[in-house]
Tab-separated table of C-alpha atoms in Angstrom:
chain	number	residue	atom	x	y	z
A	1	UNK	CA	-18.569	30.304	9.356
A	2	UNK	CA	-21.799	28.844	9.411
A	3	UNK	CA	-23.475	26.168	12.230
A	4	UNK	CA	-24.659	23.968	9.950
A	5	UNK	CA	-23.471	20.121	10.433
A	6	UNK	CA	-21.068	19.670	7.441
A	7	UNK	CA	-21.884	17.964	4.256
A	8	UNK	CA	-20.148	15.214	3.114
A	9	UNK	CA	-20.650	11.979	0.827
A	10	UNK	CA	-18.378	8.900	0.674
A	11	UNK	CA	-17.695	6.303	-2.179
A	12	UNK	CA	-17.834	3.845	0.280
A	13	UNK	CA	-19.816	2.764	3.984
A	14	UNK	CA	-16.631	3.311	6.391
A	15	UNK	CA	-16.419	1.045	9.280
A	16	UNK	CA	-18.700	1.377	12.083
A	17	UNK	CA	-17.975	4.323	14.319
A	18	UNK	CA	-17.132	6.422	11.110
A	19	UNK	CA	-20.584	5.629	10.282
A	20	UNK	CA	-22.074	6.788	13.600
A	21	UNK	CA	-19.842	9.756	13.726
A	22	UNK	CA	-21.399	10.386	10.333
A	23	UNK	CA	-24.610	10.558	12.106
A	24	UNK	CA	-23.498	12.432	14.689
A	25	UNK	CA	-22.019	15.077	13.549
A	26	UNK	CA	-22.418	14.954	10.030
A	27	UNK	CA	-25.477	15.888	7.170
A	28	UNK	CA	-24.754	12.758	4.744
A	29	UNK	CA	-26.736	10.868	2.633
A	30	UNK	CA	-26.924	7.036	3.608
A	31	UNK	CA	-23.901	5.379	3.190
A	32	UNK	CA	-23.785	3.139	-0.687
A	33	UNK	CA	-24.942	-0.559	-0.658
A	34	UNK	CA	-22.221	-1.145	-2.782
A	35	UNK	CA	-18.784	1.045	-3.338
A	36	UNK	CA	-19.127	3.866	-6.246
A	37	UNK	CA	-17.300	3.696	-8.940
A	38	UNK	CA	-16.628	7.305	-10.025
A	39	UNK	CA	-19.269	8.643	-12.770
A	40	UNK	CA	-21.800	7.386	-9.673
A	41	UNK	CA	-19.478	9.644	-6.988
A	42	UNK	CA	-20.179	12.563	-9.452
A	43	UNK	CA	-24.021	12.125	-9.822
A	44	UNK	CA	-24.151	11.864	-5.957
A	45	UNK	CA	-22.402	14.935	-5.735
A	46	UNK	CA	-24.241	17.194	-7.950
A	47	UNK	CA	-27.653	16.190	-6.087
A	48	UNK	CA	-26.242	15.921	-2.538
A	49	UNK	CA	-24.022	19.242	-3.413
A	50	UNK	CA	-21.314	18.157	-0.206
A	51	UNK	CA	-18.717	20.482	1.564
A	52	UNK	CA	-16.768	17.512	1.154
A	53	UNK	CA	-16.082	14.043	-0.763
A	54	UNK	CA	-14.606	11.046	1.403
A	55	UNK	CA	-13.540	8.538	-0.984
A	56	UNK	CA	-10.697	5.301	-1.419
A	57	UNK	CA	-8.644	4.840	-4.760
A	58	UNK	CA	-12.259	2.342	-5.906
A	59	UNK	CA	-13.328	6.304	-7.551
A	60	UNK	CA	-10.551	8.563	-8.179
A	61	UNK	CA	-10.464	11.182	-9.701
A	62	UNK	CA	-8.905	12.807	-12.893
A	63	UNK	CA	-9.158	15.240	-15.382
A	64	UNK	CA	-12.257	15.867	-16.746
A	65	UNK	CA	-13.604	13.884	-13.082
A	66	UNK	CA	-12.265	17.080	-11.279
A	67	UNK	CA	-14.013	19.361	-13.573
A	68	UNK	CA	-16.966	17.577	-13.253
A	69	UNK	CA	-17.375	18.428	-9.080
A	70	UNK	CA	-19.881	21.038	-7.962
A	71	UNK	CA	-18.010	24.247	-7.037
A	72	UNK	CA	-19.011	22.927	-3.296
A	73	UNK	CA	-16.974	20.769	-2.433
A	74	UNK	CA	-14.205	22.330	-0.852
A	75	UNK	CA	-12.234	18.895	-0.027
A	76	UNK	CA	-11.454	15.673	-1.384
A	77	UNK	CA	-10.254	13.601	1.859
A	78	UNK	CA	-8.910	9.966	0.367
A	79	UNK	CA	-9.051	7.106	2.921
A	80	UNK	CA	-5.872	6.641	2.286
A	81	UNK	CA	-2.084	7.189	1.951
A	82	UNK	CA	-1.217	6.619	-1.888
A	83	UNK	CA	-2.346	9.370	-4.009
A	84	UNK	CA	-2.653	7.694	-6.910
A	85	UNK	CA	-6.214	8.171	-8.086
A	86	UNK	CA	-6.494	11.767	-7.271
A	87	UNK	CA	-5.604	14.295	-10.039
A	88	UNK	CA	-3.390	16.598	-7.590
A	89	UNK	CA	-2.668	19.944	-9.451
A	90	UNK	CA	-5.887	19.745	-11.273
A	91	UNK	CA	-7.909	19.656	-7.432
A	92	UNK	CA	-5.898	22.031	-6.079
A	93	UNK	CA	-5.989	24.718	-8.926
A	94	UNK	CA	-10.054	24.231	-8.487
A	95	UNK	CA	-9.152	25.798	-5.069
A	96	UNK	CA	-10.020	21.762	-3.784
A	97	UNK	CA	-8.468	20.645	-1.006
A	98	UNK	CA	-7.277	17.311	-0.143
A	99	UNK	CA	-6.229	15.246	2.641
A	100	UNK	CA	-4.846	11.391	2.556
A	101	UNK	CA	-4.249	9.467	6.216
A	102	UNK	CA	-0.978	8.514	6.872
A	103	UNK	CA	0.994	7.592	9.481
A	104	UNK	CA	-1.781	5.440	11.132
A	105	UNK	CA	-1.114	2.945	9.142
A	106	UNK	CA	2.768	2.203	9.327
A	107	UNK	CA	2.123	-0.687	11.972
A	108	UNK	CA	-0.302	-2.832	10.185
A	109	UNK	CA	1.912	-2.053	6.913
A	110	UNK	CA	4.628	-3.595	8.958
A	111	UNK	CA	2.715	-6.095	10.008
A	112	UNK	CA	1.800	-7.427	6.639
A	113	UNK	CA	5.200	-7.075	5.073
A	114	UNK	CA	7.154	-9.242	7.949
A	115	UNK	CA	4.518	-11.519	7.390
A	116	UNK	CA	4.478	-11.332	3.485
A	117	UNK	CA	8.859	-11.635	4.411
A	118	UNK	CA	8.043	-15.714	6.392
A	119	UNK	CA	5.840	-16.409	4.349
A	120	UNK	CA	7.857	-16.143	1.254
A	121	UNK	CA	11.421	-16.953	2.686
A	122	UNK	CA	9.192	-20.124	4.232
A	123	UNK	CA	6.941	-21.224	1.496
A	124	UNK	CA	3.840	-20.673	3.035
A	125	UNK	CA	1.767	-21.083	-0.332
A	126	UNK	CA	3.508	-24.541	-1.780
A	127	UNK	CA	2.571	-25.601	1.857
A	128	UNK	CA	-0.507	-24.360	2.696
A	129	UNK	CA	-1.619	-25.879	-0.816
A	130	UNK	CA	-0.221	-28.923	-0.027
A	131	UNK	CA	-2.672	-29.489	2.688
A	132	UNK	CA	-5.418	-28.466	1.551
A	133	UNK	CA	-5.231	-30.799	-1.534
A	134	UNK	CA	-3.813	-33.412	1.109
A	135	UNK	CA	-1.006	-34.108	2.752
A	136	UNK	CA	-1.188	-37.683	2.017
A	137	UNK	CA	2.525	-38.924	2.731
A	138	UNK	CA	5.377	-37.293	4.786
A	139	UNK	CA	8.395	-35.400	3.444
A	140	UNK	CA	11.671	-36.359	3.206
A	141	UNK	CA	14.698	-34.344	4.727
A	142	UNK	CA	15.052	-32.805	0.764
A	143	UNK	CA	11.256	-31.991	0.554
A	144	UNK	CA	10.327	-28.803	0.081
A	145	UNK	CA	12.961	-26.837	2.129
A	146	UNK	CA	12.434	-22.680	2.714
A	147	UNK	CA	14.977	-20.253	4.058
A	148	UNK	CA	15.644	-19.328	7.115
A	149	UNK	CA	15.057	-15.798	7.495
A	150	UNK	CA	16.731	-15.109	10.936
A	151	UNK	CA	20.267	-13.339	10.498
A	152	UNK	CA	19.573	-13.229	6.667
A	153	UNK	CA	20.389	-9.617	4.771
A	154	UNK	CA	17.358	-7.643	4.584
A	155	UNK	CA	17.951	-4.813	1.817
A	156	UNK	CA	15.104	-2.166	2.427
A	157	UNK	CA	13.805	0.205	-0.472
A	158	UNK	CA	13.238	3.044	0.763
A	159	UNK	CA	13.622	4.290	4.295
A	160	UNK	CA	10.461	6.372	5.847
A	161	UNK	CA	8.683	5.779	8.335
A	162	UNK	CA	7.089	2.007	7.513
A	163	UNK	CA	10.607	0.668	6.063
A	164	UNK	CA	11.957	1.927	10.091
A	165	UNK	CA	9.081	0.345	10.785
A	166	UNK	CA	10.192	-2.744	8.338
A	167	UNK	CA	13.545	-2.996	10.077
A	168	UNK	CA	12.211	-2.496	13.460
A	169	UNK	CA	10.922	-6.237	13.515
A	170	UNK	CA	13.536	-7.662	11.502
A	171	UNK	CA	15.903	-6.247	13.707
A	172	UNK	CA	13.838	-9.095	16.246
A	173	UNK	CA	15.082	-12.209	13.512
A	174	UNK	CA	18.773	-10.760	14.029
A	175	UNK	CA	18.398	-9.526	9.734
A	176	UNK	CA	21.128	-7.537	9.036
A	177	UNK	CA	19.405	-4.526	8.093
A	178	UNK	CA	20.722	-2.900	4.192
A	179	UNK	CA	18.856	0.634	2.683
A	180	UNK	CA	18.477	2.819	0.031
A	181	UNK	CA	16.580	5.846	0.471
A	182	UNK	CA	16.343	9.913	-1.552
A	183	UNK	CA	19.362	10.863	1.473
A	184	UNK	CA	20.565	8.971	4.694
A	185	UNK	CA	19.324	9.276	7.867
A	186	UNK	CA	20.416	10.299	11.032
A	187	UNK	CA	22.558	7.907	12.820
A	188	UNK	CA	20.205	7.300	15.222
A	189	UNK	CA	16.994	5.748	12.863
A	190	UNK	CA	19.545	4.368	11.049
A	191	UNK	CA	20.009	2.409	14.391
A	192	UNK	CA	22.583	0.366	12.767
A	193	UNK	CA	21.561	-0.397	9.616
A	194	UNK	CA	23.651	0.636	6.753
A	195	UNK	CA	23.419	2.940	4.056
A	196	UNK	CA	23.860	2.514	0.539
A	197	UNK	CA	23.753	5.770	-2.213
A	198	UNK	CA	23.049	3.116	-5.274
A	199	UNK	CA	20.541	0.723	-5.167
A	200	UNK	CA	22.379	-1.210	-7.474
A	201	UNK	CA	25.260	-1.042	-5.234
A	202	UNK	CA	22.463	-2.685	-2.412
A	203	UNK	CA	21.064	-5.614	-4.182
A	204	UNK	CA	23.457	-7.669	-4.413
A	205	UNK	CA	23.736	-8.271	-0.798
A	206	UNK	CA	20.699	-8.917	-0.161
A	207	UNK	CA	18.843	-12.349	0.770
A	208	UNK	CA	15.540	-10.736	0.963
A	209	UNK	CA	14.654	-7.296	-0.428
A	210	UNK	CA	11.597	-5.431	-0.024
A	211	UNK	CA	10.367	-2.127	-0.938
A	212	UNK	CA	8.500	0.438	0.795
A	213	UNK	CA	8.304	3.875	-1.597
A	214	UNK	CA	5.419	5.368	-3.764
A	215	UNK	CA	4.908	4.121	-7.037
A	216	UNK	CA	4.003	6.278	-10.227
A	217	UNK	CA	2.038	4.670	-13.013
A	218	UNK	CA	3.671	7.097	-15.850
A	219	UNK	CA	7.439	6.227	-14.021
A	220	UNK	CA	9.686	2.894	-15.535
A	221	UNK	CA	9.107	0.589	-12.932
A	222	UNK	CA	12.098	0.473	-10.308
A	223	UNK	CA	12.644	-3.643	-10.710
A	224	UNK	CA	13.469	-5.235	-13.691
A	225	UNK	CA	15.603	-7.366	-15.811
A	226	UNK	CA	18.857	-5.341	-14.609
A	227	UNK	CA	17.950	-5.047	-11.196
A	228	UNK	CA	16.615	-8.099	-10.550
A	229	UNK	CA	19.491	-9.757	-11.760
A	230	UNK	CA	21.611	-8.009	-9.609
A	231	UNK	CA	20.076	-9.959	-6.420
A	232	UNK	CA	21.817	-12.844	-5.606
A	233	UNK	CA	21.043	-16.322	-6.740
A	234	UNK	CA	18.441	-17.599	-4.643
A	235	UNK	CA	16.786	-14.435	-3.249
A	236	UNK	CA	13.294	-13.173	-1.805
A	237	UNK	CA	11.370	-10.614	-3.291
A	238	UNK	CA	8.744	-8.424	-1.515
A	239	UNK	CA	6.269	-5.881	-2.311
A	240	UNK	CA	3.457	-4.331	-0.022
A	241	UNK	CA	4.430	-0.271	-1.666
A	242	UNK	CA	3.128	-0.499	-5.310
A	243	UNK	CA	2.309	-2.418	-8.291
A	244	UNK	CA	3.963	-0.157	-10.178
A	245	UNK	CA	7.426	-0.220	-8.849
A	246	UNK	CA	7.897	-4.065	-11.050
A	247	UNK	CA	7.782	-4.855	-14.581
A	248	UNK	CA	6.091	-7.958	-13.685
A	249	UNK	CA	7.095	-9.891	-16.965
A	250	UNK	CA	10.528	-9.657	-15.272
A	251	UNK	CA	9.819	-10.544	-11.635
A	252	UNK	CA	8.109	-14.275	-13.562
A	253	UNK	CA	10.888	-14.917	-15.827
A	254	UNK	CA	13.535	-14.642	-12.795
A	255	UNK	CA	10.640	-16.637	-10.637
A	256	UNK	CA	10.401	-19.189	-13.391
A	257	UNK	CA	14.295	-19.182	-13.980
A	258	UNK	CA	14.910	-20.049	-10.348
A	259	UNK	CA	17.568	-16.522	-9.924
A	260	UNK	CA	14.493	-15.622	-6.970
A	261	UNK	CA	13.935	-18.279	-4.761
A	262	UNK	CA	10.023	-16.657	-3.921
A	263	UNK	CA	8.149	-13.483	-3.427
A	264	UNK	CA	6.198	-11.951	-1.345
A	265	UNK	CA	3.369	-9.866	-3.041
A	266	UNK	CA	0.496	-7.446	-1.518
A	267	UNK	CA	-0.149	-4.998	-4.578
A	268	UNK	CA	0.372	-5.187	-8.448
A	269	UNK	CA	0.409	-3.688	-11.511
A	270	UNK	CA	-3.102	-4.860	-12.664
A	271	UNK	CA	-5.697	-4.362	-9.851
A	272	UNK	CA	-7.864	-5.912	-8.548
A	273	UNK	CA	-7.049	-8.557	-11.626
A	274	UNK	CA	-3.293	-9.739	-11.029
A	275	UNK	CA	-1.851	-10.596	-13.750
A	276	UNK	CA	-2.599	-14.708	-13.964
A	277	UNK	CA	0.993	-15.584	-14.781
A	278	UNK	CA	1.956	-14.426	-11.517
A	279	UNK	CA	-1.310	-16.235	-9.374
A	280	UNK	CA	-0.223	-20.066	-11.851
A	281	UNK	CA	3.501	-19.253	-9.760
A	282	UNK	CA	3.771	-21.879	-7.153
A	283	UNK	CA	6.427	-19.754	-5.253
A	284	UNK	CA	4.472	-16.331	-4.609
A	285	UNK	CA	2.355	-15.705	-1.338
A	286	UNK	CA	0.332	-13.160	-2.159
A	287	UNK	CA	-2.425	-10.597	-0.393
A	288	UNK	CA	-4.816	-8.545	-1.840
A	289	UNK	CA	-3.783	-5.153	-1.618
A	290	UNK	CA	-4.362	-5.640	2.418
A	291	UNK	CA	-1.688	-3.447	3.786
A	292	UNK	CA	-3.770	-1.835	6.185
A	293	UNK	CA	-6.821	-4.154	6.583
A	294	UNK	CA	-7.149	-4.760	10.296
A	295	UNK	CA	-9.825	-3.100	12.105
A	296	UNK	CA	-8.435	-0.881	14.163
A	297	UNK	CA	-6.150	0.479	11.505
A	298	UNK	CA	-8.974	1.204	8.751
A	299	UNK	CA	-11.205	2.383	11.721
A	300	UNK	CA	-8.084	5.040	12.186
A	301	UNK	CA	-8.053	5.719	8.512
A	302	UNK	CA	-11.550	6.870	8.425
A	303	UNK	CA	-11.507	8.708	11.909
A	304	UNK	CA	-8.673	10.963	10.311
A	305	UNK	CA	-10.765	11.206	7.363
A	306	UNK	CA	-13.475	12.737	8.955
A	307	UNK	CA	-11.174	14.752	11.267
A	308	UNK	CA	-9.798	16.343	8.048
A	309	UNK	CA	-12.945	17.447	6.625
A	310	UNK	CA	-14.342	18.654	10.431
A	311	UNK	CA	-10.982	20.862	10.719
A	312	UNK	CA	-11.311	22.535	7.450
A	313	UNK	CA	-15.243	22.759	7.879
A	314	UNK	CA	-14.427	24.883	11.003
A	315	UNK	CA	-11.476	27.076	8.868
A	316	UNK	CA	-8.598	25.330	11.296
A	317	UNK	CA	-5.522	23.213	9.927
A	318	UNK	CA	-6.277	19.874	8.731
A	319	UNK	CA	-3.894	17.301	10.288
A	320	UNK	CA	-2.878	15.524	7.492
A	321	UNK	CA	-3.564	17.613	3.801
A	322	UNK	CA	-1.342	17.309	0.603
A	323	UNK	CA	0.417	20.120	-0.510
A	324	UNK	CA	1.333	19.048	-3.606
């Protein structure tokens, strides 16, 4: 094994602690001033001949992009949990390892999901708009009423690490936890939650529904006109998972008709330019795909991405490989 510092390139400037580590432990060009798109990243790879490529979903590698990577590249280390931007079969066929950054962002994603639940139920977007535009007059007893979160029934679709972390937070609001998952959890993991094998059976019982499962642009949306119609009138919908899980036309119809009281969204089918019909609705609280956007979590993600590079370069097992 070579003792030379591993060569790497990145598509985006990482956080300061990670950039300091790159200077000390790796051979790398200066960080890009702006996020590199795929063509610029591939050009840099040809020029610099790196062992590893560290990237985010701003620089997807699909099909011919993978073919264009130089043979020296042995690892694509994505600073994300999601893998929608990578062509895994093509990368693995070329013998290029892939790693991601799970676990370290569980808490922050759950925190943001709880924020979306609270904001959608309590009309935070409308309150904020009112205050920014000038309050001017008091609200009557029935003015701009939201929904109490405490004691409501929360349906969770996808009871993995993040789903369970959301459930833990929701119990602090005395919410009743319902969930739909590919398989039932152990009694200890359920912690009193009620399992529904079929999503359609759970939806009519949800005052609030939140999604925490992977998405695929090629798969039909999980939430469409039919599934939205099964939610009780006046319920709240939250999505901090993937925009591809939702038929946004159906969501807009449910919000405009009043079938849904409100929604909290962190992800969209068209990022970073969401459907303007969505952004125009007053009863949506929206954030810009920022579930992991804290100093602590983004630093941990950057460090884990570099841990994977270091491990593979040393011939050691990577802490978070992606095998399929």
